[in-house]
XYZ file of C-alpha atoms in Angstrom:
404
model
C 29.025 -8.302 -17.645
C 26.870 -5.614 -19.262
C 26.555 -2.906 -16.596
C 28.085 -5.411 -14.158
C 24.921 -5.640 -12.096
C 23.540 -8.551 -10.061
C 21.092 -10.716 -12.010
C 21.916 -8.786 -15.182
C 21.514 -11.776 -17.411
C 19.183 -14.757 -16.958
C 20.443 -18.326 -16.909
C 18.569 -21.274 -18.418
C 18.998 -23.800 -15.633
C 17.729 -27.300 -14.895
C 15.452 -27.636 -11.891
C 16.491 -31.020 -10.557
C 18.845 -32.350 -7.914
C 22.483 -33.168 -8.611
C 25.002 -35.080 -6.551
C 28.488 -36.273 -7.536
C 28.848 -40.021 -7.922
C 29.624 -41.873 -4.667
C 33.190 -42.748 -3.748
C 34.589 -46.202 -4.311
C 34.002 -48.646 -1.479
C 37.693 -49.597 -1.562
C 38.747 -46.281 -0.090
C 39.013 -42.566 -0.663
C 38.733 -41.522 -4.303
C 41.462 -39.124 -5.533
C 40.219 -35.571 -5.945
C 40.662 -35.453 -9.726
C 38.735 -38.714 -10.049
C 35.914 -37.204 -8.030
C 35.735 -34.249 -10.381
C 35.669 -36.445 -13.488
C 33.029 -38.661 -11.865
C 30.948 -35.547 -11.188
C 31.394 -34.425 -14.801
C 30.488 -37.844 -16.192
C 27.464 -38.157 -13.913
C 26.240 -34.699 -14.906
C 26.623 -35.539 -18.587
C 24.860 -38.869 -18.131
C 21.946 -37.305 -16.289
C 21.584 -34.658 -18.984
C 21.836 -37.308 -21.695
C 19.208 -39.590 -20.175
C 16.812 -36.870 -19.092
C 17.328 -37.122 -15.328
C 18.230 -33.459 -15.718
C 16.708 -31.385 -18.504
C 17.508 -27.797 -19.424
C 14.571 -25.441 -19.193
C 13.275 -24.473 -22.634
C 13.910 -20.733 -22.358
C 16.067 -18.344 -20.330
C 14.680 -17.439 -16.930
C 15.261 -15.779 -13.634
C 13.980 -17.904 -10.758
C 12.063 -16.773 -7.707
C 13.168 -18.976 -4.819
C 11.355 -19.216 -1.470
C 12.460 -20.959 1.712
C 9.887 -21.206 4.497
C 9.450 -23.011 7.780
C 8.970 -22.340 11.494
C 10.190 -18.775 11.997
C 11.743 -18.694 8.515
C 10.654 -16.923 5.334
C 13.170 -15.889 2.712
C 12.546 -15.030 -0.931
C 14.992 -14.041 -3.615
C 16.084 -14.346 -7.237
C 18.370 -16.985 -8.734
C 20.150 -16.058 -11.955
C 23.497 -15.068 -13.445
C 25.618 -12.356 -11.884
C 28.211 -10.530 -13.955
C 31.736 -11.025 -12.602
C 33.616 -7.896 -11.602
C 36.658 -7.031 -9.534
C 35.840 -6.327 -5.856
C 37.467 -2.930 -6.327
C 34.477 -1.907 -8.419
C 32.336 -2.011 -5.213
C 29.463 -3.715 -7.042
C 29.725 -7.214 -5.568
C 31.244 -6.746 -2.119
C 33.150 -9.496 -0.314
C 33.385 -9.256 3.448
C 35.748 -12.151 4.200
C 39.185 -13.064 2.904
C 39.784 -16.264 0.964
C 42.647 -18.783 0.977
C 44.164 -20.593 -2.016
C 43.322 -24.198 -1.096
C 39.519 -24.056 -1.349
C 39.759 -21.961 -4.519
C 41.966 -24.581 -6.185
C 39.505 -27.304 -5.181
C 36.446 -25.460 -6.483
C 38.303 -24.426 -9.641
C 39.084 -28.047 -10.451
C 35.431 -29.008 -9.952
C 33.976 -26.107 -11.977
C 36.467 -26.369 -14.835
C 36.063 -30.149 -15.081
C 32.262 -30.111 -14.982
C 31.974 -26.808 -16.906
C 29.137 -25.931 -14.569
C 28.033 -23.963 -11.527
C 26.481 -26.653 -9.374
C 25.094 -24.324 -6.699
C 24.458 -20.586 -6.341
C 26.388 -18.241 -4.124
C 24.296 -16.157 -1.681
C 24.141 -12.369 -2.180
C 22.330 -9.696 -0.145
C 21.321 -6.236 -1.325
C 19.271 -3.271 -0.105
C 16.110 -3.460 -2.189
C 14.247 -0.392 -0.962
C 10.887 -1.945 -1.899
C 11.956 -1.732 -5.527
C 10.551 -3.435 -8.594
C 12.575 -6.611 -8.099
C 11.336 -7.125 -4.539
C 7.730 -6.383 -5.433
C 7.835 -8.765 -8.380
C 9.410 -11.517 -6.277
C 6.592 -11.233 -3.761
C 3.931 -11.054 -6.457
C 5.221 -14.180 -8.191
C 5.487 -16.137 -4.931
C 1.999 -15.080 -3.847
C 0.017 -15.512 -7.078
C 1.694 -18.014 -9.407
C 1.996 -21.795 -9.399
C 5.514 -22.966 -8.517
C 7.581 -25.184 -10.783
C 8.932 -27.094 -7.800
C 7.869 -27.575 -4.191
C 9.982 -29.737 -1.894
C 10.412 -30.394 1.821
C 13.827 -31.065 3.354
C 14.936 -32.743 6.545
C 15.718 -29.410 8.218
C 11.988 -28.602 8.252
C 12.080 -26.077 5.411
C 9.865 -25.971 2.343
C 11.501 -24.884 -0.915
C 9.484 -23.442 -3.810
C 10.702 -22.250 -7.201
C 9.090 -20.167 -9.959
C 10.474 -19.165 -13.373
C 10.243 -15.593 -14.681
C 10.530 -15.784 -18.462
C 8.699 -12.642 -19.596
C 11.374 -10.391 -21.180
C 9.579 -7.277 -19.901
C 9.644 -8.534 -16.309
C 13.305 -9.527 -16.601
C 14.137 -6.109 -18.028
C 12.288 -4.401 -15.160
C 14.255 -6.439 -12.617
C 17.564 -5.605 -14.298
C 16.686 -1.908 -14.389
C 15.878 -1.942 -10.672
C 19.136 -3.718 -9.782
C 21.302 -1.596 -12.070
C 22.647 0.852 -9.485
C 22.610 -1.400 -6.420
C 25.428 -3.161 -4.577
C 25.384 -6.759 -3.401
C 27.175 -8.255 -0.391
C 28.511 -11.802 -0.612
C 26.788 -13.466 2.348
C 27.991 -16.979 1.513
C 30.255 -18.197 -1.255
C 33.408 -16.057 -1.073
C 35.591 -18.888 -2.319
C 33.155 -19.756 -5.090
C 32.959 -16.127 -6.244
C 36.750 -15.923 -6.244
C 36.755 -19.192 -8.201
C 34.259 -17.758 -10.685
C 36.739 -14.991 -11.439
C 39.750 -17.326 -11.687
C 37.775 -19.608 -13.996
C 36.781 -16.581 -16.069
C 40.430 -15.655 -16.614
C 41.372 -19.274 -17.271
C 38.639 -19.889 -19.839
C 39.294 -16.666 -21.705
C 43.015 -17.399 -21.825
C 42.539 -20.939 -23.170
C 40.448 -19.557 -26.001
C 43.309 -17.299 -27.093
C 41.505 -14.151 -26.104
C 43.131 -11.172 -24.434
C 43.337 -11.770 -20.679
C 40.289 -10.506 -18.812
C 42.315 -8.397 -16.381
C 40.182 -5.289 -16.745
C 38.215 -4.575 -13.565
C 34.982 -4.231 -15.523
C 33.537 -5.745 -18.684
C 31.430 -3.379 -20.773
C 29.453 -3.726 -24.003
C 32.228 -1.814 -25.783
C 34.762 -4.588 -25.212
C 35.731 -6.330 -28.440
C 36.064 -9.676 -26.633
C 32.786 -11.621 -26.814
C 31.287 -12.579 -23.483
C 31.028 -16.252 -22.615
C 29.181 -18.247 -19.945
C 32.275 -18.128 -17.709
C 31.884 -14.322 -17.497
C 28.910 -14.925 -15.177
C 28.239 -16.997 -12.076
C 25.124 -18.518 -10.533
C 23.798 -16.550 -7.551
C 20.820 -16.164 -5.212
C 20.052 -12.485 -4.621
C 17.975 -11.556 -1.536
C 16.704 -8.139 -0.451
C 18.015 -7.914 3.110
C 15.505 -5.196 4.028
C 12.504 -7.300 3.008
C 13.989 -10.572 4.283
C 16.598 -9.924 6.982
C 19.116 -12.774 7.056
C 19.776 -15.005 10.036
C 23.370 -14.270 11.020
C 24.855 -16.876 13.358
C 28.172 -17.019 15.176
C 31.077 -19.271 14.295
C 32.878 -20.591 17.357
C 36.536 -21.569 17.774
C 38.228 -24.506 19.446
C 41.922 -24.397 20.393
C 43.111 -28.036 20.647
C 45.886 -28.599 23.122
C 45.313 -25.360 25.041
C 43.875 -26.547 28.363
C 40.993 -24.460 29.650
C 42.767 -23.765 32.940
C 45.806 -22.379 31.105
C 43.678 -20.304 28.725
C 41.824 -18.720 31.636
C 45.005 -18.054 33.601
C 46.601 -16.234 30.689
C 43.442 -14.237 30.004
C 43.375 -12.827 33.541
C 46.292 -10.562 32.680
C 44.206 -8.644 30.157
C 40.521 -9.392 30.780
C 38.005 -9.471 33.576
C 37.146 -13.153 34.107
C 33.913 -14.438 35.658
C 33.608 -18.144 36.441
C 30.471 -20.279 35.981
C 29.967 -23.850 37.097
C 27.609 -24.677 34.210
C 27.753 -23.927 30.507
C 24.145 -22.718 30.444
C 24.893 -20.070 33.072
C 27.922 -18.914 31.133
C 25.963 -18.685 27.893
C 23.276 -16.609 29.574
C 25.933 -14.261 30.940
C 27.555 -13.982 27.489
C 24.208 -13.027 25.985
C 23.858 -10.169 28.491
C 27.462 -8.995 28.244
C 28.531 -5.927 26.316
C 30.945 -6.569 23.452
C 33.714 -7.496 23.292
C 33.030 -10.636 25.292
C 33.959 -14.312 24.927
C 32.972 -17.436 26.802
C 35.726 -20.002 27.353
C 34.568 -23.551 28.000
C 35.963 -27.050 28.047
C 36.597 -29.810 30.546
C 35.712 -27.769 33.628
C 32.980 -25.117 33.687
C 32.790 -21.898 31.709
C 34.546 -18.554 32.045
C 33.344 -15.213 30.672
C 35.882 -12.681 29.409
C 34.756 -9.025 29.467
C 36.204 -5.535 29.897
C 39.616 -5.936 28.240
C 42.504 -3.743 29.347
C 42.094 -0.720 27.042
C 45.821 -0.027 26.769
C 46.731 -3.593 25.804
C 43.793 -3.803 23.422
C 44.621 -0.520 21.668
C 48.245 -1.580 21.272
C 47.234 -4.880 19.661
C 44.658 -3.668 17.162
C 46.004 -2.591 13.739
C 46.088 1.150 13.080
C 45.381 0.682 9.367
C 41.876 -0.683 10.041
C 38.746 1.289 10.813
C 37.379 1.680 14.328
C 34.390 -0.440 13.348
C 36.632 -3.270 12.142
C 38.723 -3.048 15.302
C 35.601 -3.322 17.456
C 34.402 -6.643 15.956
C 34.685 -9.569 18.351
C 36.333 -11.711 15.656
C 38.893 -8.972 14.985
C 39.728 -8.729 18.680
C 39.988 -12.504 18.872
C 42.325 -12.779 15.881
C 44.478 -9.711 16.658
C 44.566 -9.658 20.461
C 43.345 -12.784 22.235
C 44.982 -15.425 20.062
C 48.369 -13.821 19.276
C 48.920 -11.606 22.322
C 47.129 -13.347 25.181
C 47.705 -16.941 24.040
C 50.700 -16.566 21.731
C 49.311 -18.347 18.657
C 48.265 -17.584 15.109
C 44.676 -17.604 13.925
C 44.947 -20.190 11.159
C 43.288 -23.454 10.172
C 46.058 -25.527 11.736
C 45.956 -24.040 15.237
C 42.275 -23.109 15.449
C 39.328 -25.371 14.679
C 35.993 -23.948 13.505
C 32.525 -24.971 14.747
C 29.437 -23.402 13.184
C 26.610 -22.312 15.500
C 26.585 -25.298 17.863
C 27.981 -24.385 21.293
C 27.553 -27.918 22.622
C 29.525 -29.336 19.693
C 32.302 -26.800 20.280
C 32.562 -27.735 23.951
C 32.569 -31.467 23.128
C 35.405 -30.944 20.661
C 37.343 -28.930 23.235
C 36.988 -31.706 25.795
C 37.967 -34.357 23.243
C 41.118 -32.486 22.209
C 42.111 -31.318 25.695
C 41.557 -27.769 24.535
C 39.445 -24.660 24.947
C 36.245 -23.655 23.169
C 35.810 -19.947 22.479
C 32.115 -19.117 22.198
C 31.216 -15.879 20.394
C 28.086 -13.859 19.830
C 27.132 -13.288 16.170
C 28.219 -10.097 14.482
C 25.597 -7.477 13.682
C 24.497 -7.439 10.038
C 24.905 -3.659 9.875
C 28.519 -3.959 11.030
C 29.310 -6.517 8.323
C 27.677 -4.334 5.664
C 29.529 -1.228 6.838
C 32.907 -2.998 6.923
C 32.384 -4.388 3.409
C 31.182 -1.042 2.046
C 34.364 0.531 3.408
C 36.487 -1.891 1.417
C 37.578 -3.993 4.394
C 37.208 -7.720 5.088
C 36.220 -9.215 8.418
C 38.544 -11.921 9.785
C 38.153 -15.423 8.432
C 35.113 -17.402 9.511
C 33.369 -14.442 11.118
C 29.879 -14.903 9.720
C 27.376 -17.620 8.906
C 24.412 -16.181 7.010
C 21.263 -18.193 6.498
C 19.177 -19.713 5.288
C 21.523 -20.718 2.471
C 20.187 -21.850 -0.901
C 19.617 -25.574 -1.172
C 22.277 -27.273 -3.263
C 20.895 -29.073 -6.315
C 17.715 -27.097 -6.831
C 19.072 -24.957 -9.681
C 22.217 -25.762 -11.681
C 23.884 -23.893 -14.522
C 25.993 -25.596 -17.185
C 28.078 -23.675 -19.685
C 27.032 -25.941 -22.558
C 23.376 -24.894 -22.340
C 23.868 -21.348 -21.081
């Protein structure tokens, strides 16, 4: 993208909800059929006016508010660049399966159906000030309430001078992918795919510049929500693990060889102790009570942690879990087959552990500054380490290549 900066080019986007067509009542619909149903439904809604493209290009100010929640940001197009350029920074690794799924959906629909979530350090710059001014003084295009108790409001910025001022402010800034790693990776795969099918030279350069002789297309950008993390600090929640088939008693017994273990008769007591504990610390729970792991053996821990990672990376609780607790203490790999993921909800994690005869591993959330520092250093935190919120509401703003 020109200058490869977040929100460097506005997207004309519909402001209406979108959902893929429902599955057949006779059973599960094959994946490819789902994608074609989504494409056909999108086309039908555009054709009949259920969805209508906005009349002129815009950046969108998006606000989410509710009890204890206020987040404002910009929705628009982000230029796609290689992570090695350190402009759009990933902080988690991706796996092929979800990318293939999202690629099939995006390429079939020729659309970005929801924005990824990016954070940046705004420094009270022009973009942040304009976002707040628009949200405070102008009439929104859309105002909606959702079942989670949040109110969503949307404004369009169409003045070329205001858009230019925003782009100038964002020009030299970095953005962290808070949510949407697989979709951003899919954006870049789709970019290469679309350029190749149009008989253009492969877009394998790490950066697109105005001097390139290959014209830019809509697939050279992706839909994104960009939030100033200084003005609107994100809510970073933990993602817990459940190990099916590893009985709690066995998990605790093995842990005693490398960790200090404190036993609690009730989950609530264990959670309170975890909150007070110094990292690294984990709470094991399941069919019988809860057990807090603290103060790991320093020699065993140092031997397990990879020497080619930074000290900050090696100190993350998710790194210690994936490199020490799971493989060394429990003798298993940290993958989607052996380890189940539960977002935020400790009670749900413990219920799943009891149901599967396994062990729930309850974690505290990572610190935002640690995630930013790891990403800025070119590293990735272990899979499923972070859950940033509030995430943008799916369906509020869509971007189709045909009307880009």
